[in-house]
Every structure is written in structure tokens, then in C-alpha cells.
Short mmCIF file of C-alpha atoms and ligand atoms in Angstrom, two decimals:
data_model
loop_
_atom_site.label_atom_id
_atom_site.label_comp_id
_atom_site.label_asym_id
_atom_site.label_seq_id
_atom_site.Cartn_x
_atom_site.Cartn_y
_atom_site.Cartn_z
CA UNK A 202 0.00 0.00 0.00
CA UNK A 203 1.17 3.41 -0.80
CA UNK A 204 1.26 6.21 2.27
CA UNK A 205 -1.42 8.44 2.35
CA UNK A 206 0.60 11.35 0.11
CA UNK A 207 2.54 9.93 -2.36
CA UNK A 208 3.23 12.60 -4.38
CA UNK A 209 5.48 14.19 -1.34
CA UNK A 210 7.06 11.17 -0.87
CA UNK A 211 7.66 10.62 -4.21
CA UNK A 212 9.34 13.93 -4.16
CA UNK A 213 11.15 13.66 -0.94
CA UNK A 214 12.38 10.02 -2.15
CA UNK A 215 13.71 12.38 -5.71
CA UNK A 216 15.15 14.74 -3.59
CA UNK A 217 16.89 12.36 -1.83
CA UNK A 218 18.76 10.57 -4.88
CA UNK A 219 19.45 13.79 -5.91
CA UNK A 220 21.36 14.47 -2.99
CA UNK A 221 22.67 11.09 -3.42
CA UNK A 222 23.81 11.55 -7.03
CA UNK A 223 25.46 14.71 -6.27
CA UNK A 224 27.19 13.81 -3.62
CA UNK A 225 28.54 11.02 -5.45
CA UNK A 226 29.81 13.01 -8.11
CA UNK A 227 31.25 15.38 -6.08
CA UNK A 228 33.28 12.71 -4.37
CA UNK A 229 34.33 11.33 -7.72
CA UNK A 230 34.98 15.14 -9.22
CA UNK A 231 37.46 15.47 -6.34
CA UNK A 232 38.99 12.18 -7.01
CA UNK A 233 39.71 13.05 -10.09
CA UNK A 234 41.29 16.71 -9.20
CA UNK A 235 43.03 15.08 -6.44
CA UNK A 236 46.82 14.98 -7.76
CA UNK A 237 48.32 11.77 -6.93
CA UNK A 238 52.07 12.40 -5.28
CA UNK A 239 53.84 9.12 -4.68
CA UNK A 240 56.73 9.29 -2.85
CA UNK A 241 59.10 6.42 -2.27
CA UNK A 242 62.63 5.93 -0.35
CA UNK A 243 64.25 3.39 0.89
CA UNK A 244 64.55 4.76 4.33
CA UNK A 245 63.34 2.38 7.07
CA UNK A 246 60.39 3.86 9.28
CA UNK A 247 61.91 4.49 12.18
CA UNK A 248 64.78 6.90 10.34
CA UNK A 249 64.18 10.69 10.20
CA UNK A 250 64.64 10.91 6.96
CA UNK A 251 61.39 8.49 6.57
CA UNK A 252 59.36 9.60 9.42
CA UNK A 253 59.65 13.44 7.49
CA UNK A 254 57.56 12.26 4.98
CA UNK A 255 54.60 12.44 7.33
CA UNK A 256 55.42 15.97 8.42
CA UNK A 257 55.29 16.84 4.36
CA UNK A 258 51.79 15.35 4.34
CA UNK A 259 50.49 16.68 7.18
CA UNK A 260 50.93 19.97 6.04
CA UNK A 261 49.69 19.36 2.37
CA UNK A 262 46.99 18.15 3.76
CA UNK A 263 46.29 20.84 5.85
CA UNK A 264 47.14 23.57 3.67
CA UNK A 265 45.90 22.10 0.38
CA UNK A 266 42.29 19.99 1.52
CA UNK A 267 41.51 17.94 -1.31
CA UNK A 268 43.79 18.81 -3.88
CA UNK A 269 46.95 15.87 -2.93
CA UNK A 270 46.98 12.20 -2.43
CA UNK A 271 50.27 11.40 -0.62
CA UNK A 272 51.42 8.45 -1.11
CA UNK A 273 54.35 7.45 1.31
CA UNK A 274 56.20 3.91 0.60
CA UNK A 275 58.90 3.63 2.99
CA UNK A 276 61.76 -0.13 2.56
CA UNK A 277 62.00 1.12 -0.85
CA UNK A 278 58.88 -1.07 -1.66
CA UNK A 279 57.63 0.81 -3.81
CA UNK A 280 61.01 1.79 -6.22
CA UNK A 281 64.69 -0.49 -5.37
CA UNK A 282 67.17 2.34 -3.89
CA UNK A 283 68.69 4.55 -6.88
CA UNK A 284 65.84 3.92 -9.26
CA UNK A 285 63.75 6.67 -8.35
CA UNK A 286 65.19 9.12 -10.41
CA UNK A 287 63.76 6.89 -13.55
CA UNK A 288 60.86 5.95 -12.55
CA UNK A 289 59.90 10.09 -11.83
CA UNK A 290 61.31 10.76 -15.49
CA UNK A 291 58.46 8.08 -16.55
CA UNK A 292 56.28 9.56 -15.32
CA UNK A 293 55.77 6.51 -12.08
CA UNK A 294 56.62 8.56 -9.20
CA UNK A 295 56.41 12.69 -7.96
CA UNK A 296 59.01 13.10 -4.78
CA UNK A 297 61.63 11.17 -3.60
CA UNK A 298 64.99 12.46 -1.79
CA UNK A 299 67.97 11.94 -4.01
CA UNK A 300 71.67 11.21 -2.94
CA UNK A 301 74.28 13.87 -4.57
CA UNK A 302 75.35 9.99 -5.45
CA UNK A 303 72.69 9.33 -7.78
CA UNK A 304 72.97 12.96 -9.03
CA UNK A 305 76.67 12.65 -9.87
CA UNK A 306 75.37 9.97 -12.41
CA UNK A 307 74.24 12.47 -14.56
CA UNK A 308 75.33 15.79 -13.01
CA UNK A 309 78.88 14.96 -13.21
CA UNK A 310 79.30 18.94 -11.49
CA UNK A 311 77.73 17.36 -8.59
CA UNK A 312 80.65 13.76 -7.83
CA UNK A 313 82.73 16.78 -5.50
CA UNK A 314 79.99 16.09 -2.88
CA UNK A 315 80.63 12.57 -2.92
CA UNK A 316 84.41 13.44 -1.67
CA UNK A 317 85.41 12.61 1.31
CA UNK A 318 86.44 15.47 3.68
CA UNK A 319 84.82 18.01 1.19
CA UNK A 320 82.00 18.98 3.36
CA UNK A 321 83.24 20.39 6.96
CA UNK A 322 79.59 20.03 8.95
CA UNK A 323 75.86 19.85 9.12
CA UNK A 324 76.31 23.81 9.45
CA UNK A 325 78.45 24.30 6.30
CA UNK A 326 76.52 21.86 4.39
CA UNK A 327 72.76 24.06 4.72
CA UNK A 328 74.93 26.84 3.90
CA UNK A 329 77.14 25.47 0.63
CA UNK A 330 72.88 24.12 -0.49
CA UNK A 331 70.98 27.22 0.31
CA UNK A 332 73.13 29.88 -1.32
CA UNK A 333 74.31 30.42 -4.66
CA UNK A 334 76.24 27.13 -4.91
CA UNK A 335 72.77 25.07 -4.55
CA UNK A 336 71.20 27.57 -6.58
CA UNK A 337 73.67 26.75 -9.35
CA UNK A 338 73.50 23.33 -9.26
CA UNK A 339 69.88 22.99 -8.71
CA UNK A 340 69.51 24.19 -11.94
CA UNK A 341 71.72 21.84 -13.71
CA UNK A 342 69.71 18.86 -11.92
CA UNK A 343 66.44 19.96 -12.99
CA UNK A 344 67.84 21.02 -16.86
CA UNK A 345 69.41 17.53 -17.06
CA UNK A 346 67.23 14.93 -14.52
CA UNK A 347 63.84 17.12 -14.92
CA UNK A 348 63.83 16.76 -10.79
CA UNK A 349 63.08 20.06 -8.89
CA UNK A 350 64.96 20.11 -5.69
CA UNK A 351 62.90 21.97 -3.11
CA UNK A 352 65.16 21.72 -0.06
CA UNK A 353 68.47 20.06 0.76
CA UNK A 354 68.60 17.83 3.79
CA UNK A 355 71.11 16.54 6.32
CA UNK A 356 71.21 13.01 6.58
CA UNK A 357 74.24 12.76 9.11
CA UNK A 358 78.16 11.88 8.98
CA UNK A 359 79.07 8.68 8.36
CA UNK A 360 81.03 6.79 10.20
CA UNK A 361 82.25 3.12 10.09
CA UNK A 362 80.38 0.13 11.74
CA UNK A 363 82.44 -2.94 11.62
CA UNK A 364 80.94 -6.63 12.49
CA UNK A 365 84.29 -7.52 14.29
CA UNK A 366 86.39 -5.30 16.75
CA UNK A 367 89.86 -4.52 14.83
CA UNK A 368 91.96 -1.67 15.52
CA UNK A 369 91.30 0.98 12.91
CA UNK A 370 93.60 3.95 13.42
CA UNK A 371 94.86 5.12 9.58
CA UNK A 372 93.49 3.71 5.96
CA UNK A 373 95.87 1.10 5.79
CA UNK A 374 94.20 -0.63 9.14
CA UNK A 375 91.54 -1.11 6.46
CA UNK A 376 93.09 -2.99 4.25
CA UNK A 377 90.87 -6.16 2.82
CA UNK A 378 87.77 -4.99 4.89
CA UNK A 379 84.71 -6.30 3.03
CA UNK A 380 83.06 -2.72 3.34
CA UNK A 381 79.70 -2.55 1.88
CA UNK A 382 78.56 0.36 -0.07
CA UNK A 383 75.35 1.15 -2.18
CA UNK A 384 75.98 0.13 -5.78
CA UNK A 385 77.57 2.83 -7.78
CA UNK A 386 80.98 3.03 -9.40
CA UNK A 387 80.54 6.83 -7.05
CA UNK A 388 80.02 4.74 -3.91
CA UNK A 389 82.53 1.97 -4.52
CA UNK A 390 85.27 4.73 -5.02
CA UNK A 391 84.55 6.24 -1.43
CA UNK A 392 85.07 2.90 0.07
CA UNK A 393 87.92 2.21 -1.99
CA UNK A 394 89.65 5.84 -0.78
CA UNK A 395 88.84 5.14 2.68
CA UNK A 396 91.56 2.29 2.09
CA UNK A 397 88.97 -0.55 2.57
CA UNK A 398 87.81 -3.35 -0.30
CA UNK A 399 84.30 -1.75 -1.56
CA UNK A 400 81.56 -4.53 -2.02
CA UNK A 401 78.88 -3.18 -3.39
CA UNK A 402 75.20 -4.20 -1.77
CA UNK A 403 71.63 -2.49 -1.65
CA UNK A 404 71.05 -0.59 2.13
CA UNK A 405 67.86 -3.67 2.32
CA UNK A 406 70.24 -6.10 2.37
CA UNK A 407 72.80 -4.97 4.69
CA UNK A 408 71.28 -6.36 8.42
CA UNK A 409 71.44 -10.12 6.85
CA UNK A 410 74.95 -9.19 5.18
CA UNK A 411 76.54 -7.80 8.14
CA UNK A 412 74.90 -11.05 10.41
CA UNK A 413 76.02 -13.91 7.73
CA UNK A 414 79.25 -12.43 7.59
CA UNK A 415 79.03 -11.60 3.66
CA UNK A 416 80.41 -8.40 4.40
CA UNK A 417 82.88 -6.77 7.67
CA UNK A 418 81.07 -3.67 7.48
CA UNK A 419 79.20 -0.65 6.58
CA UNK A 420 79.30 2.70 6.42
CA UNK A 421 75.90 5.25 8.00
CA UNK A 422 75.38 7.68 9.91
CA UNK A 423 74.85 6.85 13.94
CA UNK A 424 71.05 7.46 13.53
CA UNK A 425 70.54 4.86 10.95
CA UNK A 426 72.69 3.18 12.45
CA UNK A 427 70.09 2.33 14.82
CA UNK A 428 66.77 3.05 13.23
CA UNK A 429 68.25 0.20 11.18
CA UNK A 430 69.53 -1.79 13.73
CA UNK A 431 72.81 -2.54 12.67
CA UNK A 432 74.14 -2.09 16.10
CA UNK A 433 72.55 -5.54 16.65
CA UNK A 434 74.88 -7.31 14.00
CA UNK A 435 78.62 -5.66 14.50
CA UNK A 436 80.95 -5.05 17.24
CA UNK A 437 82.58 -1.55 16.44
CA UNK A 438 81.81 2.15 15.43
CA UNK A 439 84.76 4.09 13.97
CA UNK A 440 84.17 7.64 14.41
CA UNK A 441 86.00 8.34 10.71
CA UNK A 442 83.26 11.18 9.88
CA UNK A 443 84.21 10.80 6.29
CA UNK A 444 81.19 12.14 4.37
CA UNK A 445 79.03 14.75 6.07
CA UNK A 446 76.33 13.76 3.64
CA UNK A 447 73.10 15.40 1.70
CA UNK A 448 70.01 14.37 0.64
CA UNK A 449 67.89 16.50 -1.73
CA UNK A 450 63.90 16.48 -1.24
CA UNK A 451 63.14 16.57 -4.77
CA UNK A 452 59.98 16.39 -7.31
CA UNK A 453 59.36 15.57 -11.18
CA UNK A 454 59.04 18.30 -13.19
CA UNK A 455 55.88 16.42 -14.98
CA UNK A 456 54.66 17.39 -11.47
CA UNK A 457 56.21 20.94 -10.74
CA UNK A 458 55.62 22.20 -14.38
CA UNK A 459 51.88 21.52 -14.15
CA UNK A 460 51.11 23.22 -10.34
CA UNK A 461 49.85 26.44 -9.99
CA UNK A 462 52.07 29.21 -7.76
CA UNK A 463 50.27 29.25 -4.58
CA UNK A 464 50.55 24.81 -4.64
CA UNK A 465 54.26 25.36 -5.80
CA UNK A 466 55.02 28.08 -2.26
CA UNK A 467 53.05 25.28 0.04
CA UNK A 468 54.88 22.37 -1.48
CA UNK A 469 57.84 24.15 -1.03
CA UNK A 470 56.84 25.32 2.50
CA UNK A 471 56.16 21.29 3.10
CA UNK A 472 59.61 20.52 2.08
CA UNK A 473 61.60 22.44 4.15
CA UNK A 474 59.03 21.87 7.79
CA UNK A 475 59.75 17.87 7.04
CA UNK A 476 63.28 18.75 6.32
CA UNK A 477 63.56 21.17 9.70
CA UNK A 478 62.35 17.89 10.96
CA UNK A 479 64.59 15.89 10.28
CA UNK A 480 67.76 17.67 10.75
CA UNK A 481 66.68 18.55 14.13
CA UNK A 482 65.88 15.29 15.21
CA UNK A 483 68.88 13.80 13.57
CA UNK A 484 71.62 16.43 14.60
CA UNK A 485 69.90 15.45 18.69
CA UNK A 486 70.46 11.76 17.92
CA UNK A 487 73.59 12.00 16.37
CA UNK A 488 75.47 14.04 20.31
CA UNK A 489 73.51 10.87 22.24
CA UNK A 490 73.55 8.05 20.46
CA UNK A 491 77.79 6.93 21.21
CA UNK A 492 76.43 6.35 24.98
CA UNK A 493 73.84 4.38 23.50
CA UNK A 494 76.21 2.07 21.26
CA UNK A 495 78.48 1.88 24.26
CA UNK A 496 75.65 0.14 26.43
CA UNK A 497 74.56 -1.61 23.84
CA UNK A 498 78.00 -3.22 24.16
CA UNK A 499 80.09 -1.71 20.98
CA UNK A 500 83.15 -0.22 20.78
CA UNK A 501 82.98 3.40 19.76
CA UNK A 502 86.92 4.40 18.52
CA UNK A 503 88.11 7.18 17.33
CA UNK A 504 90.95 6.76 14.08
CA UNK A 505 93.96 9.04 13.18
CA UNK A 506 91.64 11.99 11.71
CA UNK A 507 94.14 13.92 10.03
CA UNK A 508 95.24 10.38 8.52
CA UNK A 509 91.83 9.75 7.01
CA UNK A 510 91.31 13.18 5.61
CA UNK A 511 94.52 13.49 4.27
CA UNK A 512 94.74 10.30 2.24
CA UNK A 513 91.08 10.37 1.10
CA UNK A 514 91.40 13.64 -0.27
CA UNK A 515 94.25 12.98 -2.21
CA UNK A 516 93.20 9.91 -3.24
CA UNK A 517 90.30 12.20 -5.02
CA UNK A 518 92.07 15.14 -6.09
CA UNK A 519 94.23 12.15 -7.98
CA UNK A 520 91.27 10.53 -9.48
CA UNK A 521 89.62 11.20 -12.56
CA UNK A 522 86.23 12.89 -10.23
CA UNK A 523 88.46 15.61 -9.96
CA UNK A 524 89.03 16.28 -13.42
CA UNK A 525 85.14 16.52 -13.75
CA UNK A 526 84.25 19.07 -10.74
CA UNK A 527 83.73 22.66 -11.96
CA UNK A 528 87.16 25.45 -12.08
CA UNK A 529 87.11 27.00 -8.67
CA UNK A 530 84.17 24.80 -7.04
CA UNK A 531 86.31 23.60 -4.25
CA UNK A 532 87.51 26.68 -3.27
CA UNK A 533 84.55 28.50 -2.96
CA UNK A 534 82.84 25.67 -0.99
CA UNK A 535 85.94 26.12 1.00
CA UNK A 536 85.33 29.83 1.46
CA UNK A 537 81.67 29.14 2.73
CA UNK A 538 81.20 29.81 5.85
C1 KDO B 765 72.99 3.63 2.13
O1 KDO B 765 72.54 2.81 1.32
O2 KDO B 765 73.99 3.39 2.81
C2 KDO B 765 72.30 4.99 2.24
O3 KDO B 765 72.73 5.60 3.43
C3 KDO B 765 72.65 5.85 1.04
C4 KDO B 765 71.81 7.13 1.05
O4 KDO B 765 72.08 7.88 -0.09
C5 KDO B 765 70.33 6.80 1.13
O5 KDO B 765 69.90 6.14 -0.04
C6 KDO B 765 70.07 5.92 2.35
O6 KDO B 765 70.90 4.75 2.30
C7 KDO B 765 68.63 5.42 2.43
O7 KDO B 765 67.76 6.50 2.46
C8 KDO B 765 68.40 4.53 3.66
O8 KDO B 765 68.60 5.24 4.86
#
């Protein structure tokens, strides 16, 4: 039996699937405006560098309802370490953070910041990236890798984590160390100037490397040192402090090209809160974290400095890197202060 009015109700049921209908195309309208920004490192979640990500996100979120869908895939899950710079210049990813490593691959201006020694401290880093000298190359890496670099990040010193206890006081003391470094002819080199025998290994594989015995050790700095737990598989932390080393938040220009000025300022704005973040966190972790390796039972040792730093920088003023860093680069990242 109909109700005693159907023409109301017939209405009110209209009305209804109206409201339905538009609501269900509004949803779908702002699925399809929402611009998908996958971002993918190989950082593990309890790192800095990975935990950033949600700061960025946060903020988009906030500052941009509805417009992003962040995407964070931490354990390089979603792209292998180093292949992120392809996959954004297909078109398969929008933000990553790059190594000056993976850089130098193409940016050949950019292999003096995988020297040794080059780089004096977190300090002189921020201020070599955020004045003209990161201006300059900035450009070069979005010209040649199409990747816009919206703030430079510090992702510690690194320092030498053996799986035995060995007295390491000059290069030599290295000599035949399996050391394990991320797989690039840039990478192998800094293990091979630090005097040690460079095996090359992706940072996923490291923990069961280091606790087989595939490899005598690693170079990271002391935060992923533990966010990664590789405190749990080796004896001994040299304190060499051989690469005061850089990560660049960066996105695809595919991305970047097609944003409008106010999303390219709050992007921007996101990039450099997550990468406060993370220097702040990291820069506290790195002062406490020898006490912590000492009760966890390690070694913490501190090597002939001047040693270190003088043969690894010869080593690389020797090499053919050299030949390929721009006339008077040095210097003036020398004369930053
Ligand atoms: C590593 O593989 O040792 C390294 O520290 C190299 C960095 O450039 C960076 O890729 C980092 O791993 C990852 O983000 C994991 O922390």
C-alpha cells in the first residue's frame, strides 16, 4: 500500500537521490582533481629521513584539503634504492629524496659532494645548499634529470660500523675490509679511498649481510645506524666522519611544471618543515647516540683523523672525479662559511 501522500514522498524520495547523485559526483569530481604524489625511499620507518615524509603530508593536507593524495612507501617497496630518479622521469613517481650519489650519475658537477672530507659540517653543508652554490646546481639537476629540488637535507656523517672489533687507526688498518657500499661506481670509489675493499650491496640487504658475515662492514650515519639496527649485528663504530652527507627532497618536473604558484610556495613550505624535521631530530640523535652504542656493548673508537682526511682527499684530487668538478668549485665551498 502506498502512504497516504505519495506525491510528497515521491518527491522527498527524488530529492533524496538527488542528494545522493550529487554527492557522489562530487566525491568522484574530487577524485579526479586530487593529484596523486607518490613518494618512495628506501629509508626504514623508524629513520628521520622516513618519518619526514609524514610531516610533508600533514601539512599538504592541511594547507591544500583535497587537492593531494600522498602516497608514502617507505623499505623502498615501492622503487629499489637509486631507481627513483627513472621511474619520476616516466612519469611513475612525484618526490623522492635523491643522494648527490645518484645525481653525480648524470650531473657529473655534482661527484665533488661525494668526496670525502669536502664537506666540513651539518652547518656548512645548509649553507654550501641554500646559497648560490645550490642555486647553481639545482639548476643543472632539474635542466638535465627534470627533478626540482625543493630543499636540501642533512642526513648525518658517516662513520664506520664494523661486524668484528679490529683496531682501525689510519686507511691502511683497512686494508681487505669487506666494506659494503650502495651500488655505484661513485660509492665503490669512497670505500675504496677510505683504504677498505668496496663490495657493493643495496642498504635492504645490509642487516642479513653484516649477520652472515658476507660483508665486515658498513658505512651510515649513527642514527641509521640504529633506526636500522645494525648495532645488533657488528661489534665496532669508527668515528672516521668521512662524508658529512646530503640528501635533496626533490619532485618531477611532470609534477612541478603543471602546479599552480600558490601549490608550488606550500609544497615548497612542506619541504623544508619535514626537512627542519629531520635535521633537528637527527643532529639530537647523532650528540647521544655513542652512549647508547656503548651500552649496547660496541666499541665506539676514534681513528687518526688527520690520517683519514689526508689520504682520502688525495686519493680524489688524484682521481679522474676531480678532473670533472667545476674550475674554482672547491675553493669556494671552502670559502663558505
Ligand atoms: C645507504 O645505502 O647506505 C644509504 O645511506 C645511502 C643514502 O644515499 C640513502 O639512499 C640511504 O641509504 C637510504 O635513504 C636509507 O637510509
Amino acid at each position: 500500500m502506498y502512504p497516504t501522500n505519495p506525491p510528497d514522498l515521491v518527491r522527498r524520495r527524488s530529492c533524496l537521490a538527488l542528494a545522493g547523485a550529487l554527492c557522489l559526483s562530487s566525491r568522484s569530481v574530487l577524485a579526479q582533481t586530487r593529484r596523486l604524489l607518490r613518494i618512495s625511499t628506501p629509508a626504514v620507518p623508524d629513520d628521520w629521513h622516513a618519518r619526514m615524509w609524514t610531516v610533508f603530508k600533514d601539512q599538504i593536507d592541511k594547507t591544500l584539503p583535497g587537492q593531494f593524495d600522498v602516497q608514502i612507501s617507505l623499505n623502498a617497496s615501492l622503487f629499489k634504492q637509486g631507481a627513483e630518479p627513472v621511474a619520476m622521469a616516466r612519469g611513475n613517481l612525484e618526490m623522492t629524496t635523491i643522494s648527490a650519489f645518484d645525481i653525480a650519475k648524470l650531473v657529473s658537477e655534482f661527484s665533488i659532494f661525494t668526496a670525502g672530507y669536502i664537506i666540513r659540517d651539518p652547518a656548512h653543508l645548509m649553507k654550501v645548499f641554500n646559497g648560490p652554490i645550490g642555486e647553481e646546481l639545482f639548476k643543472l639537476v632539474s635542466q638535465k634529470m627534470d627533478i626540482t629540488v625543493l630543499a636540501p637535507i642533512y642526513y648525518g656523517t658517516r662513520q664506520l660500523n664494523l661486524r668484528d672489533q679490529r683496531k682501525v687507526s689510519t686507511p691502511a688498518d683497512l686494508r681487505g675490509v669487506k666494506l659494503r657500499m650502495p651500488g655505484s661506481k661513485e660509492w665503490l670509489f669512497l670505500g675504496e679511498a677510505l683504504g677498505a675493499t668496496p663490495t657493493p650491496l643495496a642498504f635492504g640487504e645490509v642487516y642479513l649481510g653484516l649477520r652472515t658475515g658476507t660483508i665486515d662492514g658498513q658505512d651510515n650515519p649513527l642514527p641509521t645506524v640504529k633506526s636500522a639496527k645494525f648495532y645488533e649485528v657488528t661489534k665496532q663504530i669508527t668515528l672516521t666522519s668521512h662524508l658529512v652527507d646530503v640528501l635533496f627532497i626533490g619532485v618531477s618536473n611532470k609534477l612541478w611544471d603543471s602546479l599552480s604558484a600558490e601549490q608550488k610556495g606550500r609544497l615548497k613550505g612542506a619541504a623544508q618543515a619535514a626537512a627542519s624535521y629531520n635535521n633537528d631530530n637527527r643532529m639530537a640523535d647523532e650528540t647521544e647516540l655513542i652512549s647508547y652504542f656503548k651500552a649496547q656493548g660496541l666499541a665506539v673508537t676514534t681513528p687518526d683523523l688527520d690520517a683519514f682526511r689526508k689520504t682520502v682527499q688525495a686519493t680524489y684530487l688524484q682521481s679522474e672525479y676531480a678532473r670533472t668538478w667545476p674550475k674554482g668549485l672547491l675553493e669556494r665551498i671552502n670559502a663558505t662559511h
